[in-house]
Each structure stands twice: as C-alpha cells, then as structure tokens.
Short mmCIF file of C-alpha atoms in Angstrom, two decimals:
data_model
loop_
_atom_site.label_atom_id
_atom_site.label_comp_id
_atom_site.label_asym_id
_atom_site.label_seq_id
_atom_site.Cartn_x
_atom_site.Cartn_y
_atom_site.Cartn_z
CA MET A 1 -18.37 2.70 12.66
CA SER A 2 -19.14 5.49 15.46
CA ARG A 3 -20.70 8.66 14.64
CA GLU A 4 -17.81 10.93 15.85
CA ALA A 5 -15.27 8.98 13.83
CA LEU A 6 -17.72 9.64 10.93
CA HIS A 7 -18.18 13.34 11.64
CA GLU A 8 -14.14 13.40 11.33
CA SER A 9 -14.29 12.35 8.13
CA LEU A 10 -16.81 14.54 7.12
CA SER A 11 -14.81 17.29 8.21
CA ALA A 12 -11.62 16.01 6.72
CA VAL A 13 -13.92 15.45 3.29
CA MET A 14 -14.66 19.48 3.42
CA ASP A 15 -11.10 20.59 3.92
CA ASN A 16 -10.08 18.18 1.24
CA GLU A 17 -7.61 16.33 3.88
CA ALA A 18 -10.00 13.06 3.60
CA ASP A 19 -7.77 9.76 2.64
CA GLU A 20 -9.74 7.36 0.41
CA LEU A 21 -11.15 5.50 2.82
CA GLU A 22 -12.96 8.53 4.52
CA ILE A 23 -14.28 9.41 1.42
CA ARG A 24 -15.69 6.35 0.94
CA ARG A 25 -17.27 6.07 4.25
CA VAL A 26 -19.00 9.72 3.60
CA LEU A 27 -20.06 8.54 0.36
CA ALA A 28 -21.57 5.68 1.97
CA ALA A 29 -23.36 7.66 4.55
CA SER A 30 -24.11 10.51 2.44
CA GLY A 31 -27.69 9.21 1.91
CA GLU A 32 -28.36 9.44 5.55
CA ASP A 33 -30.68 12.96 6.41
CA GLU A 34 -28.24 13.30 9.46
CA MET A 35 -25.45 13.33 7.52
CA ARG A 36 -26.82 15.75 5.63
CA SER A 37 -27.53 17.96 8.00
CA THR A 38 -24.29 17.63 9.92
CA TRP A 39 -22.76 18.82 6.26
CA SER A 40 -25.05 22.08 6.34
CA ARG A 41 -24.14 22.50 9.68
CA TYR A 42 -20.28 22.58 9.04
CA GLN A 43 -20.73 24.65 6.11
CA VAL A 44 -22.44 27.21 8.24
CA ALA A 45 -19.94 26.93 10.98
CA ARG A 46 -17.32 27.58 8.71
CA ALA A 47 -18.86 30.51 6.85
CA ALA A 48 -19.57 31.98 9.98
CA LEU A 49 -15.65 31.73 11.24
CA HIS A 50 -14.68 33.88 8.08
CA LYS A 51 -18.06 35.99 8.44
CA GLU A 52 -19.29 35.19 5.07
CA LEU A 53 -22.66 34.93 4.01
CA ILE A 54 -24.11 31.30 3.05
CA ASP A 55 -27.28 29.82 2.48
CA PRO A 56 -27.04 26.68 4.35
CA ARG A 57 -30.68 25.36 2.62
CA LEU A 58 -28.59 25.25 -0.71
CA ASP A 59 -28.38 21.57 -0.90
CA ILE A 60 -27.17 20.83 -4.38
CA ALA A 61 -26.79 17.30 -4.24
CA ALA A 62 -30.80 17.26 -3.57
CA ALA A 63 -31.07 20.03 -6.47
CA VAL A 64 -29.48 17.72 -8.74
CA SER A 65 -31.11 14.57 -7.88
CA ALA A 66 -34.62 16.41 -8.12
CA ALA A 67 -33.38 17.83 -11.72
CA ILE A 68 -32.48 14.40 -13.06
CA ALA A 69 -35.73 12.62 -11.44
CA ASP A 70 -37.55 15.56 -13.57
CA GLU A 71 -36.16 14.06 -16.66
CA ALA A 72 -38.30 11.68 -18.26
CA ALA A 73 -36.66 8.21 -18.38
CA PRO A 74 -35.51 7.40 -22.11
CA VAL A 75 -38.47 5.86 -24.04
CA VAL A 76 -37.60 2.68 -26.35
CA LYS A 77 -38.20 3.72 -30.17
CA ALA A 78 -39.15 7.45 -29.06
CA GLN A 79 -38.70 10.10 -31.77
CA ARG A 80 -36.03 12.01 -31.32
CA SER A 81 -37.80 15.75 -31.32
CA PRO A 82 -35.26 18.56 -31.21
CA TRP A 83 -37.42 19.76 -27.45
CA ARG A 84 -36.24 16.46 -25.74
CA SER A 85 -32.42 17.04 -26.00
CA MET A 86 -33.01 20.67 -25.36
CA GLY A 87 -34.19 18.83 -22.27
CA ARG A 88 -31.40 17.19 -21.57
CA LEU A 89 -28.91 20.23 -22.36
CA ALA A 90 -30.70 21.79 -19.62
CA VAL A 91 -30.45 19.21 -17.30
CA ALA A 92 -26.81 18.96 -18.03
CA ALA A 93 -26.29 22.58 -17.72
CA SER A 94 -27.96 22.97 -14.33
CA VAL A 95 -25.52 20.18 -13.26
CA THR A 96 -22.57 22.17 -14.40
CA VAL A 97 -24.18 25.26 -12.59
CA ALA A 98 -23.85 22.69 -9.66
CA VAL A 99 -20.68 21.44 -9.96
CA LEU A 100 -19.39 25.15 -10.38
CA ALA A 101 -21.29 26.31 -7.24
CA GLY A 102 -19.79 23.33 -5.48
CA VAL A 103 -16.66 24.34 -6.28
CA ARG A 104 -16.88 28.02 -5.11
CA LEU A 105 -18.10 26.51 -1.78
CA TYR A 106 -15.10 24.45 -1.21
CA ASN A 107 -12.74 26.72 -2.45
CA GLN A 108 -14.50 29.70 -0.45
CA ASN A 109 -11.32 29.19 2.30
CA ASP A 110 -8.32 27.11 2.84
CA LEU A 111 -7.42 28.33 6.04
CA SER A 112 -10.96 27.72 8.03
CA GLY A 113 -9.92 23.95 6.41
CA GLN A 114 -6.85 24.03 8.60
CA GLN A 115 -8.42 25.15 11.72
CA LEU A 116 -11.22 22.63 11.58
CA ALA A 117 -8.76 20.02 11.05
CA GLN A 118 -7.21 20.79 14.19
CA GLN A 119 -9.94 21.12 15.92
CA ALA A 120 -11.02 17.58 15.00
CA PRO A 121 -8.16 15.33 14.24
CA ALA A 122 -8.85 12.06 12.13
CA PRO A 123 -8.21 9.15 13.95
CA VAL A 124 -5.22 8.29 12.38
CA ILE A 125 -2.01 6.94 14.64
CA SER A 126 1.35 7.33 13.80
CA VAL A 127 4.10 4.97 14.00
CA PRO A 128 7.49 6.19 15.18
CA GLN A 129 9.75 6.37 12.17
CA ALA A 130 13.43 6.24 11.81
CA SER A 131 13.45 9.45 10.09
CA GLN A 132 12.03 11.00 13.32
CA ALA A 133 13.94 9.31 15.64
CA GLN A 134 17.48 10.25 14.57
CA GLY A 135 17.09 13.36 16.60
CA PRO A 136 20.38 14.92 15.94
CA ALA A 137 21.17 13.60 12.37
CA VAL A 138 18.09 15.33 10.78
CA LEU A 139 18.92 19.07 10.58
CA ALA A 140 15.85 20.43 8.51
CA GLY A 141 13.04 18.71 9.80
CA TYR A 142 9.69 18.07 7.72
CA SER A 143 6.98 19.97 9.69
CA GLU A 144 4.44 16.87 8.10
CA GLY A 145 6.78 14.63 10.23
CA GLN A 146 7.22 16.74 13.57
CA SER A 147 3.12 17.79 13.76
CA GLU A 148 2.58 13.55 13.04
CA ALA A 149 4.45 12.83 16.12
CA GLY A 150 2.73 15.22 17.89
CA ASP A 151 -0.95 14.05 17.38
CA ALA A 152 -0.06 10.69 18.80
CA GLN A 153 -2.63 10.97 21.72
CA ALA A 154 -2.38 8.86 24.55
CA ALA A 155 -6.30 8.21 24.61
CA PRO A 156 -7.03 4.83 25.55
CA ALA A 157 -8.12 3.44 22.11
CA GLU A 158 -5.37 4.78 20.20
CA GLY A 159 -2.70 3.68 22.79
CA TRP A 160 -3.88 0.38 22.48
CA HIS A 161 -2.81 0.28 18.68
CA GLU A 162 0.08 2.48 19.35
CA GLN A 163 1.52 -0.28 21.49
CA ARG A 164 1.40 -2.83 18.91
CA LEU A 165 1.38 -1.29 15.59
CA PRO A 166 4.97 -0.65 15.18
CA SER A 167 5.60 -4.44 16.08
CA PHE A 168 3.22 -5.54 13.74
CA VAL A 169 4.41 -3.68 10.98
CA ARG A 170 7.75 -4.76 11.90
CA GLN A 171 6.95 -8.33 11.84
CA HIS A 172 5.19 -7.70 8.45
CA ALA A 173 8.24 -6.29 6.70
CA GLN A 174 10.59 -8.53 8.01
CA GLN A 175 8.86 -11.46 6.95
CA ALA A 176 8.27 -10.32 3.30
CA ALA A 177 11.69 -9.17 3.14
CA PHE A 178 13.97 -12.28 4.98
CA SER A 179 11.78 -15.47 3.94
CA GLY A 180 10.94 -14.25 0.29
CA GLY A 181 12.90 -16.61 -2.57
CA SER A 182 13.60 -13.27 -4.78
CA ASP A 183 14.54 -9.87 -4.76
CA SER A 184 15.09 -9.03 -1.39
CA ALA A 185 16.93 -5.36 -1.70
CA LEU A 186 13.32 -3.84 -1.93
CA PRO A 187 11.53 -5.29 1.05
CA PHE A 188 14.83 -4.97 3.29
CA ALA A 189 15.22 -1.02 2.60
CA ARG A 190 11.38 -1.24 3.45
CA ALA A 191 11.47 -3.09 6.32
CA ALA A 192 14.81 -0.93 7.52
CA SER A 193 12.93 2.41 7.16
CA MET A 194 10.34 0.80 9.47
CA GLU A 195 12.76 0.63 12.43
CA GLU A 196 12.71 3.29 15.12
CA ARG A 197 15.50 3.08 17.36
CA MET B 1 -9.23 7.93 -46.74
CA ARG B 2 -11.68 5.59 -45.02
CA VAL B 3 -9.66 2.87 -44.69
CA LEU B 4 -6.91 4.91 -43.46
CA PRO B 5 -8.04 4.62 -39.98
CA LEU B 6 -8.51 0.85 -40.37
CA TYR B 7 -4.67 0.66 -40.93
CA VAL B 8 -4.03 2.55 -37.70
CA VAL B 9 -6.78 0.45 -35.44
CA LEU B 10 -4.86 -3.03 -36.77
CA GLY B 11 -1.64 -1.79 -36.82
CA GLY B 12 -1.78 -1.08 -33.38
CA TRP B 13 -3.80 -3.98 -32.54
CA LEU B 14 -1.01 -6.32 -34.33
CA SER B 15 1.98 -4.18 -32.31
CA MET B 16 0.29 -4.63 -29.12
CA PRO B 17 0.92 -9.07 -28.61
CA ALA B 18 4.72 -7.98 -29.75
CA LEU B 19 4.93 -5.30 -27.25
CA ALA B 20 3.59 -7.87 -24.69
CA ALA B 21 5.67 -10.44 -25.71
CA ASP B 22 8.87 -8.30 -25.29
CA ALA B 23 7.72 -7.24 -21.61
CA ASP B 24 7.13 -10.86 -20.73
CA GLU B 25 10.64 -11.71 -22.28
CA TRP B 26 12.26 -9.05 -19.99
CA MET B 27 10.67 -10.05 -16.72
CA SER B 28 11.63 -14.00 -17.53
CA ARG B 29 15.23 -12.43 -17.56
CA LEU B 30 14.60 -10.37 -14.56
CA ALA B 31 13.44 -13.55 -12.70
CA LYS B 32 16.60 -15.46 -14.19
CA THR B 33 19.42 -12.66 -13.20
CA GLU B 34 18.17 -12.43 -9.68
CA HIS B 35 19.54 -16.01 -8.74
CA THR B 36 22.80 -15.50 -11.63
CA GLN B 37 24.30 -12.32 -12.05
CA SER B 38 26.90 -11.03 -9.57
CA TYR B 39 26.69 -7.48 -8.53
CA SER B 40 27.14 -4.50 -6.13
CA GLY B 41 25.83 -1.33 -6.11
CA ILE B 42 24.26 1.58 -3.90
CA PHE B 43 20.59 2.25 -4.05
CA VAL B 44 18.01 4.77 -2.14
CA TYR B 45 14.61 4.25 -1.06
CA GLU B 46 12.06 6.47 -0.27
CA ARG B 47 8.34 6.77 1.08
CA ASN B 48 6.93 9.34 2.76
CA GLY B 49 8.27 10.63 6.07
CA ALA B 50 11.66 8.43 5.05
CA PHE B 51 14.70 8.36 2.82
CA SER B 52 17.37 5.96 3.27
CA SER B 53 20.74 5.06 1.22
CA HIS B 54 21.99 1.34 0.99
CA ALA B 55 24.66 -0.80 -0.27
CA VAL B 56 24.15 -4.42 -1.49
CA TRP B 57 26.41 -6.85 -2.84
CA GLN B 58 25.32 -10.17 -4.51
CA GLY B 59 28.09 -12.83 -5.10
CA VAL B 60 27.28 -16.22 -7.04
CA ASP B 61 29.15 -18.96 -7.27
CA GLY B 62 28.22 -21.60 -8.84
CA ASP B 63 25.17 -22.73 -7.10
CA VAL B 64 25.52 -20.48 -4.21
CA VAL B 65 24.17 -17.06 -4.14
CA ARG B 66 24.99 -15.03 -1.29
CA GLU B 67 23.58 -11.58 -0.80
CA ARG B 68 24.58 -8.75 1.87
CA MET B 69 23.17 -5.49 2.61
CA LEU B 70 23.67 -2.43 4.89
CA GLN B 71 21.95 0.63 5.72
CA LEU B 72 24.64 3.39 4.86
CA ASP B 73 23.02 6.29 7.05
CA GLY B 74 20.95 6.21 10.31
CA PRO B 75 21.16 2.62 11.83
CA ALA B 76 23.68 0.29 10.53
CA SER B 77 20.81 -2.19 9.30
CA GLU B 78 22.93 -5.10 7.96
CA VAL B 79 21.59 -8.47 6.76
CA VAL B 80 23.56 -11.55 5.13
CA ARG B 81 21.45 -14.32 3.24
CA VAL B 82 23.02 -17.46 1.38
CA ASN B 83 20.68 -19.14 -1.03
CA GLY B 84 17.82 -17.30 0.43
CA GLU B 85 18.23 -18.42 3.98
CA LEU B 86 18.95 -15.41 6.80
CA LYS B 87 22.70 -15.93 8.12
CA CYS B 88 23.16 -12.75 10.16
CA LEU B 89 20.74 -9.78 11.10
CA SER B 90 22.17 -6.67 12.86
CA THR B 91 20.61 -5.95 16.73
CA GLU B 92 18.69 -3.54 14.71
CA LEU B 93 16.23 -5.68 12.80
CA ALA B 94 16.95 -8.55 14.94
CA GLY B 95 13.58 -7.72 16.94
CA GLN B 96 10.74 -9.53 15.69
CA PHE B 97 12.08 -11.75 13.40
CA SER B 98 10.68 -15.25 13.73
CA GLY B 99 12.92 -17.50 11.75
CA GLY B 100 12.31 -20.24 9.32
CA LYS B 101 11.34 -19.89 5.57
CA ALA B 102 8.08 -19.01 4.24
CA TRP B 103 6.11 -22.40 3.37
CA HIS B 104 5.85 -21.57 0.32
CA GLU B 105 8.72 -20.17 -1.53
CA GLN B 106 8.01 -17.23 -3.04
CA SER B 107 10.06 -17.62 -6.28
CA PHE B 108 9.27 -14.94 -9.09
CA ASP B 109 7.01 -16.61 -11.13
CA THR B 110 6.48 -14.52 -14.61
CA HIS B 111 3.74 -16.63 -16.14
CA ALA B 112 2.06 -16.95 -12.09
CA LEU B 113 2.23 -13.18 -11.96
CA SER B 114 0.69 -12.26 -15.38
CA GLU B 115 -2.75 -13.77 -14.54
CA TRP B 116 -2.80 -10.59 -12.18
CA TYR B 117 -0.79 -8.14 -13.37
CA GLU B 118 -0.32 -7.15 -17.28
CA PHE B 119 3.42 -6.03 -17.99
CA ARG B 120 4.21 -3.52 -20.92
CA VAL B 121 7.22 -1.82 -22.19
CA ILE B 122 6.75 2.14 -21.89
CA GLY B 123 10.15 3.24 -23.16
CA ASP B 124 13.76 3.79 -22.56
CA SER B 125 15.22 5.71 -19.76
CA ARG B 126 18.49 5.81 -17.78
CA VAL B 127 19.30 4.79 -14.69
CA ALA B 128 22.96 4.97 -12.66
CA GLY B 129 24.46 5.74 -15.62
CA ARG B 130 23.14 2.49 -17.46
CA GLU B 131 20.66 2.10 -20.43
CA ALA B 132 17.71 1.02 -19.04
CA VAL B 133 14.25 -0.41 -20.41
CA ALA B 134 10.92 0.66 -18.43
CA LEU B 135 8.23 -1.63 -17.91
CA ALA B 136 4.70 -0.89 -16.10
CA ILE B 137 3.68 -3.74 -14.71
CA LEU B 138 0.01 -3.02 -14.21
CA PRO B 139 -2.67 -4.82 -11.79
CA ARG B 140 -5.53 -6.03 -13.49
CA ASP B 141 -7.70 -5.34 -10.54
CA GLN B 142 -8.37 -2.91 -7.75
CA HIS B 143 -6.83 -5.04 -4.90
CA ARG B 144 -3.01 -4.34 -5.72
CA TYR B 145 -0.80 -1.78 -6.45
CA GLY B 146 1.38 -1.37 -9.91
CA PHE B 147 4.55 -0.83 -10.62
CA GLU B 148 7.19 1.05 -12.80
CA LEU B 149 10.25 -0.89 -13.06
CA HIS B 150 13.49 -0.10 -14.91
CA LEU B 151 15.39 -2.93 -15.69
CA ASP B 152 19.26 -2.51 -16.70
CA ARG B 153 19.75 -3.51 -20.88
CA GLU B 154 22.53 -5.38 -20.11
CA THR B 155 21.70 -8.02 -17.31
CA ALA B 156 17.94 -7.17 -16.64
CA LEU B 157 18.85 -6.25 -12.71
CA PRO B 158 15.98 -3.95 -11.71
CA LEU B 159 17.92 -0.42 -11.34
CA LYS B 160 14.66 1.31 -10.10
CA SER B 161 11.25 0.43 -9.01
CA LEU B 162 8.74 3.16 -8.22
CA LEU B 163 5.29 1.66 -6.47
CA LEU B 164 2.02 3.36 -7.83
CA SER B 165 -1.21 3.93 -6.30
CA GLU B 166 -4.38 3.36 -8.10
CA ARG B 167 -4.53 7.38 -8.68
CA GLY B 168 -1.24 7.45 -10.25
CA GLN B 169 0.73 8.48 -6.78
CA LEU B 170 3.96 7.39 -6.26
CA LEU B 171 4.23 5.61 -2.87
CA GLU B 172 7.88 4.58 -2.89
CA ARG B 173 11.08 5.06 -4.82
CA PHE B 174 13.50 2.24 -5.02
CA GLN B 175 16.65 3.29 -7.07
CA PHE B 176 20.02 2.22 -7.65
CA ALA B 177 22.56 4.86 -7.79
CA HIS B 178 25.29 2.77 -8.65
CA LEU B 179 25.74 -0.43 -10.05
CA ASP B 180 28.72 -2.68 -10.65
CA THR B 181 28.08 -6.10 -12.60
CA GLY B 182 31.68 -7.81 -12.08
CA ASP B 183 32.57 -10.28 -9.67
CA VAL B 184 32.04 -9.61 -5.97
CA SER B 185 35.04 -10.26 -3.47
CA ASP B 186 34.75 -12.06 -0.30
CA SER B 187 35.45 -9.56 2.06
CA ASP B 188 32.56 -7.61 0.77
CA LEU B 189 30.21 -10.59 1.62
CA THR B 190 31.43 -11.06 4.74
CA PRO B 191 29.24 -10.00 7.56
CA SER B 192 30.53 -7.30 10.13
CA MET B 193 30.79 -7.50 13.73
CA ALA B 194 27.42 -5.96 14.74
CA CYS B 195 25.78 -8.54 12.59
CA ALA B 196 24.32 -11.49 15.04
CA THR B 197 24.27 -14.79 13.34
CA VAL B 198 21.05 -16.26 12.95
CA ALA B 199 20.50 -20.08 14.13
CA PRO B 200 19.25 -22.38 11.18
CA SER B 201 15.47 -22.24 11.63
CA THR B 202 14.24 -25.72 13.18
CA GLN B 203 10.79 -24.94 12.68
CA LEU B 204 10.65 -25.68 8.70
CA ASP B 205 7.54 -28.15 9.28
CA GLN B 206 5.36 -26.36 11.18
CA GLN B 207 1.58 -26.69 11.15
CA LEU B 208 -1.10 -24.32 10.96
CA GLU B 209 -1.55 -23.40 14.65
CA THR B 210 -4.10 -20.92 14.00
CA ASN B 211 -7.83 -21.70 13.53
CA TRP B 212 -8.17 -18.23 11.58
CA ARG B 213 -9.26 -18.11 7.99
CA SER B 214 -10.24 -15.38 5.67
CA ASP B 215 -13.63 -15.86 4.15
CA TRP B 216 -12.60 -13.28 1.17
CA LEU B 217 -9.11 -13.14 -0.60
CA PRO B 218 -8.02 -11.10 -3.51
CA ALA B 219 -7.81 -13.23 -6.44
CA GLY B 220 -4.07 -14.57 -6.40
CA PHE B 221 -3.28 -13.90 -2.70
CA ARG B 222 -2.33 -17.04 -0.97
CA LEU B 223 -1.25 -18.02 2.35
CA THR B 224 2.45 -18.19 3.19
CA LYS B 225 2.85 -18.19 6.85
CA ALA B 226 0.53 -18.46 9.92
CA ASP B 227 1.69 -18.57 13.40
CA VAL B 228 0.63 -17.61 16.90
CA ARG B 229 2.98 -14.87 18.84
CA PRO B 230 2.53 -13.79 22.29
CA SER B 231 1.22 -9.87 22.02
CA PRO B 232 3.98 -7.17 22.00
CA ALA B 233 1.85 -5.32 24.73
CA SER B 234 -0.35 -8.04 26.68
CA ASP B 235 -0.48 -11.55 28.08
CA GLU B 236 -2.94 -12.14 25.12
CA SER B 237 -1.38 -14.65 21.83
CA VAL B 238 -1.75 -12.92 18.47
CA SER B 239 -2.69 -15.02 15.42
CA TRP B 240 -0.42 -13.78 12.32
CA LEU B 241 -1.17 -14.82 8.84
CA ALA B 242 1.14 -13.97 6.00
CA TYR B 243 -0.28 -13.61 2.22
CA SER B 244 1.00 -13.10 -0.71
CA ASP B 245 0.33 -12.68 -4.48
CA GLY B 246 3.81 -12.99 -5.73
CA LEU B 247 4.43 -9.35 -5.60
CA ALA B 248 2.59 -7.91 -2.97
CA SER B 249 1.97 -9.15 0.55
CA PHE B 250 0.35 -8.37 3.81
CA SER B 251 -0.08 -9.78 6.92
CA VAL B 252 -3.08 -10.49 9.48
CA PHE B 253 -3.00 -9.98 13.11
CA ILE B 254 -5.52 -11.19 15.17
CA GLU B 255 -5.54 -10.23 18.89
CA PRO B 256 -8.68 -11.16 21.46
CA LEU B 257 -9.68 -7.79 23.25
CA LYS B 258 -10.76 -9.68 26.25
CA GLY B 259 -13.94 -6.86 26.75
CA GLU B 260 -11.64 -4.30 26.63
CA VAL B 261 -13.20 -1.35 24.64
CA VAL B 262 -10.84 -0.36 21.56
CA GLU B 263 -11.97 2.05 18.50
CA ASP B 264 -11.36 0.80 15.01
CA ALA B 265 -7.90 2.67 13.61
CA ARG B 266 -6.24 2.80 10.49
CA SER B 267 -2.58 4.29 9.31
CA GLN B 268 -0.60 5.09 5.95
CA MET B 269 2.82 4.50 5.82
CA GLY B 270 4.12 5.12 2.47
CA PRO B 271 3.20 2.03 0.64
CA THR B 272 2.37 0.13 4.01
CA VAL B 273 -1.33 0.17 5.34
CA ALA B 274 -2.45 -0.72 8.42
CA VAL B 275 -6.23 -1.40 8.79
CA SER B 276 -7.52 -2.48 12.34
CA LYS B 277 -11.07 -3.69 12.73
CA ARG B 278 -13.45 -5.14 15.58
CA ILE B 279 -14.86 -8.42 14.81
CA THR B 280 -17.28 -10.77 16.97
CA ALA B 281 -16.40 -14.01 17.53
CA ALA B 282 -17.90 -16.72 19.16
CA GLU B 283 -14.96 -15.98 21.89
CA GLY B 284 -15.41 -12.43 22.51
CA ASP B 285 -14.60 -9.70 20.31
CA VAL B 286 -11.22 -9.61 18.41
CA MET B 287 -9.05 -6.66 16.62
CA VAL B 288 -8.04 -8.02 13.51
CA THR B 289 -5.25 -5.31 12.22
CA VAL B 290 -4.21 -6.11 8.42
CA VAL B 291 -0.88 -4.65 7.49
CA GLY B 292 0.66 -4.83 3.88
CA GLU B 293 1.30 -3.01 0.50
CA ILE B 294 -2.43 -3.23 -0.76
CA PRO B 295 -5.04 -0.57 -1.18
CA PRO B 296 -6.74 0.84 2.00
CA GLY B 297 -10.39 -0.58 1.05
CA THR B 298 -8.61 -3.88 -0.11
CA ALA B 299 -7.20 -4.09 3.62
CA GLU B 300 -10.40 -3.15 5.13
CA ARG B 301 -12.36 -5.83 3.17
CA VAL B 302 -9.70 -8.37 4.33
CA ALA B 303 -10.18 -7.48 8.37
CA LEU B 304 -13.89 -7.84 7.86
CA SER B 305 -13.80 -11.64 6.32
CA MET B 306 -11.70 -12.75 9.15
CA ARG B 307 -13.42 -15.68 10.61
CA ALA B 308 -12.58 -18.16 13.60
CA GLY B 309 -12.87 -22.09 11.85
CA ALA B 310 -10.41 -24.60 11.15
CA ALA B 311 -10.87 -24.83 7.74
CA GLN B 312 -8.40 -22.53 5.70
CA ALA B 313 -9.62 -20.79 2.59
CA GLN B 314 -7.33 -22.06 -0.06
CA ARG B 315 -7.32 -19.52 -3.04
#
C-alpha cells in the first residue's frame, strides 16, 4: 500500500466519498502519527479554501481516547456510588460533544469536497460499459457515467489493468452464465451488461 | 401480566421454524421448477451504469430443456442452451468464452445452500401482474451478499431478484415485466442467424493445469474450474480459477509481471467487484485479480491468500 494511495483514500474519506475498502484502509492506518498529521493538514487546507477558521490542533480522536483512558477500569464488586455513574455520564457526554463537533467538521462544506476529489482522483479504473458505448442511443447521458469515462487516465500502471480487466470481467461473467447448471437468466443478463462494443 | 411477554416470546419462537420451513419449501420448489416448467417472458436487468431488457424462452419437452435468451435493446446478444449445454452464442458474447462445462455442475442444492444462507419468507408481493411470495436469502457470514427473491405463487419461478450489499444497498435488479407459463413454440426456441453455433466441448476431462491455489476461501466456496489462458494484453499466460458457493461466484486471474511495476487497483461495477493485488512469488511478482459478486473485503482477502504450489485447497 503506497503512501499516495493512502492519502487519496484519506481524502476520499474526508469528502464522504470513500468506498468500504478505503474506509478500512484509513481506519487501519489511523493509529499512525503521520496519518493523523496528514488528516490535520487536509482539514486546514479545506478550511483555507473556504476562508474559514479552524483550530488544526483539535484532535477529537485523541481527546476521546484520553477521556476514556481517564476513566478508572471497572472494578469487580465495586460499590455502586452515585458519583461513579455521574462520571460515566460525563464521559458519555464528552464523547457526544466530540461526535457532534466531528459532524460539524465534516459538513462544513460539500463544495470543497468535490474540489479536493477532483484534485486527487481515487485510483479507480473504469471498465467500458455497454450503456456508455451505445453512443447514439443514449439521449440523456448520466453525468456519473460520463465522468467515469473521463477518469480513464493513460498512466502506465492503470493502463495495465485497463487492458486486462474488461476481458477478465467478461470471462468471469460468461463462466457464471453459461457453465452453471441452473437459473441462467440472471447471469446471462449480467454477462450481457458487461459487454462493450 | 407478567405471563404475557412470555407468550409473545414463545409464540415468536414457535412460529419461526414454521416460517423457515415454508421458505425452504419455496426454495425446493424453485430448484425443481427451473427444469420442469415451460415459460416465456420479458425481464429487465439493472445495475449502476447499465439497464437492459431481455426476452427469454424455456421449452421443456420430456427430459429436454431448451432455453433461448435475447437482449432486446442495444446489441442483440443471444444464447441458446439445450440441457444446460451451450449451443449457440451471438458474436457480441463470443469473445472470451472458453467452452466446456464446469467440472462440478452447479445444480441448485437447497440443502447445501442453507449452510451458508438463511431463507425466510418476508411477505407477499406482485410482480409482472402475478401474485408472488417474497423471500429473503440472508448470508450467514460477511463473505457473500444477500438476495431478496420474489417467486411466482403458481409456478415458483423467480420473478424478481434483488442483490443487496451488507448495508442493504441495492446492487442489481432482475425483474420480469411479463411472464407466460404456457408451452413455447419451436420457432421461438430456434436461434436467429446471428447466433453462431458452438462446437460441442472436447475438454471435459481436463486436469488442473495451474499450480496456484488459495490459502483461504470463504466457507462454502469451492473450485469449479481452473485453466491457463493467453493474457488479453501480453505474451504471458494467465492462470484462471473459478469458485462458487452455489449462488455467488468469483474468478481469480494470475498473471506474471516480469519485473513490470504495476500498482494495485480495484473497481466496482454494480454487484461485480474487481480487486488486483501484487503478490511476491518465487518466480517473481505476479498480479492477482479477483473478479466476482462478493464483498470487496472478501475479494481482497482471497487475492492476498493466493499461493504457488501444487496442492489444491479443497474446502
């Protein structure tokens, strides 16, 4: 896993556009200091883009961890004192506040999210799809589909996959459709929808 | 008053097996009807970025099951099968098809499937103007997707099938718009001129030609086919392994990189995920690509588990 790819995933998470794999990667790396500082830098950059004030040192995750660490570990057979449960409530409340603050941080601006996403496209390769290929028949094109085709960059690494993936996908779909013993209508439709012209 | 909740709990507990048995019975009827019922109809297929409509005819005459499918919009993809064996294929589809059947015929085995999926009746519905029963097919682990399946009350034919991600997102939709359950005429089952005849396969007894195996497979998945093919883009040969649990399936492609520097990649096309991972092997790095209708995390784990070696993992 290269640093760049991780940073792109991080950016996607910030923009709420990450897929599940990206979220897992970022979560796996979230313990690293470098990752945290990158996160802070991205937040500052985003705030600067929109001329908003933000305190970059506000590390909510660290604050929550600290709050939890401060809480004494539950002791077996401990007396139920009212103060203890008050303390727990306080911790819960501080977590809630932290979460709310986080939500505000996330939702500050959607536009900047799109800009960032454009600056750093996630390494997703697009496979030519039947619906895009039928030029004249598609009267009202979906904007998503169009941009997907536009993302097909000619970088050597991505080119390697793009030369192979359509063929792999087709081979897989046809194996499922024509070699299986039963219910072939659904796999057939799946295979046909993978076809390019 | 204290007894009342107990009744509710007990009642719920007692009715659960009844519902499950009902669902199992529907699944068994589905498995049977697919080889015994003649029908014709029109269905739509939708996944993100693709929507298409298709006509399907199935004629059952004694032991002979003949199927013909034709795409109605865009390219006229067509396929004709007799007793599950491919007879003709339109040029649009002919590209990469290998010929030959899978080693292990994937017949619909409700009992085996119930080990990996839970079947549940979730209600009544109406599809293509017909009364239907809605079933949930829930995966028992996180390594496969669930379905919502609507079966015709009269014939148990599948009228609608929704593939759902673990978060309940709709990944693909298969749905009949029209269904006739009468006999099908010979002319409807006859392939058009564009459908190129497929020669009977001659390689039914092929052996394992690849020396790759997986160290880890999700429970229930087993190898259905393995082959070595020329790469679509280079002179290298690509090892191909196909796995299935009876409902879901995925393929693994392994191509030597010969020192080329290629990044990992991933892509999602509706229900189909493709994950490419670079693996270091004794003879040099290879690129492992997993393609299939399985969750991305599972595909990634399978890709990372591929090992060179003669022994085939049998699960």
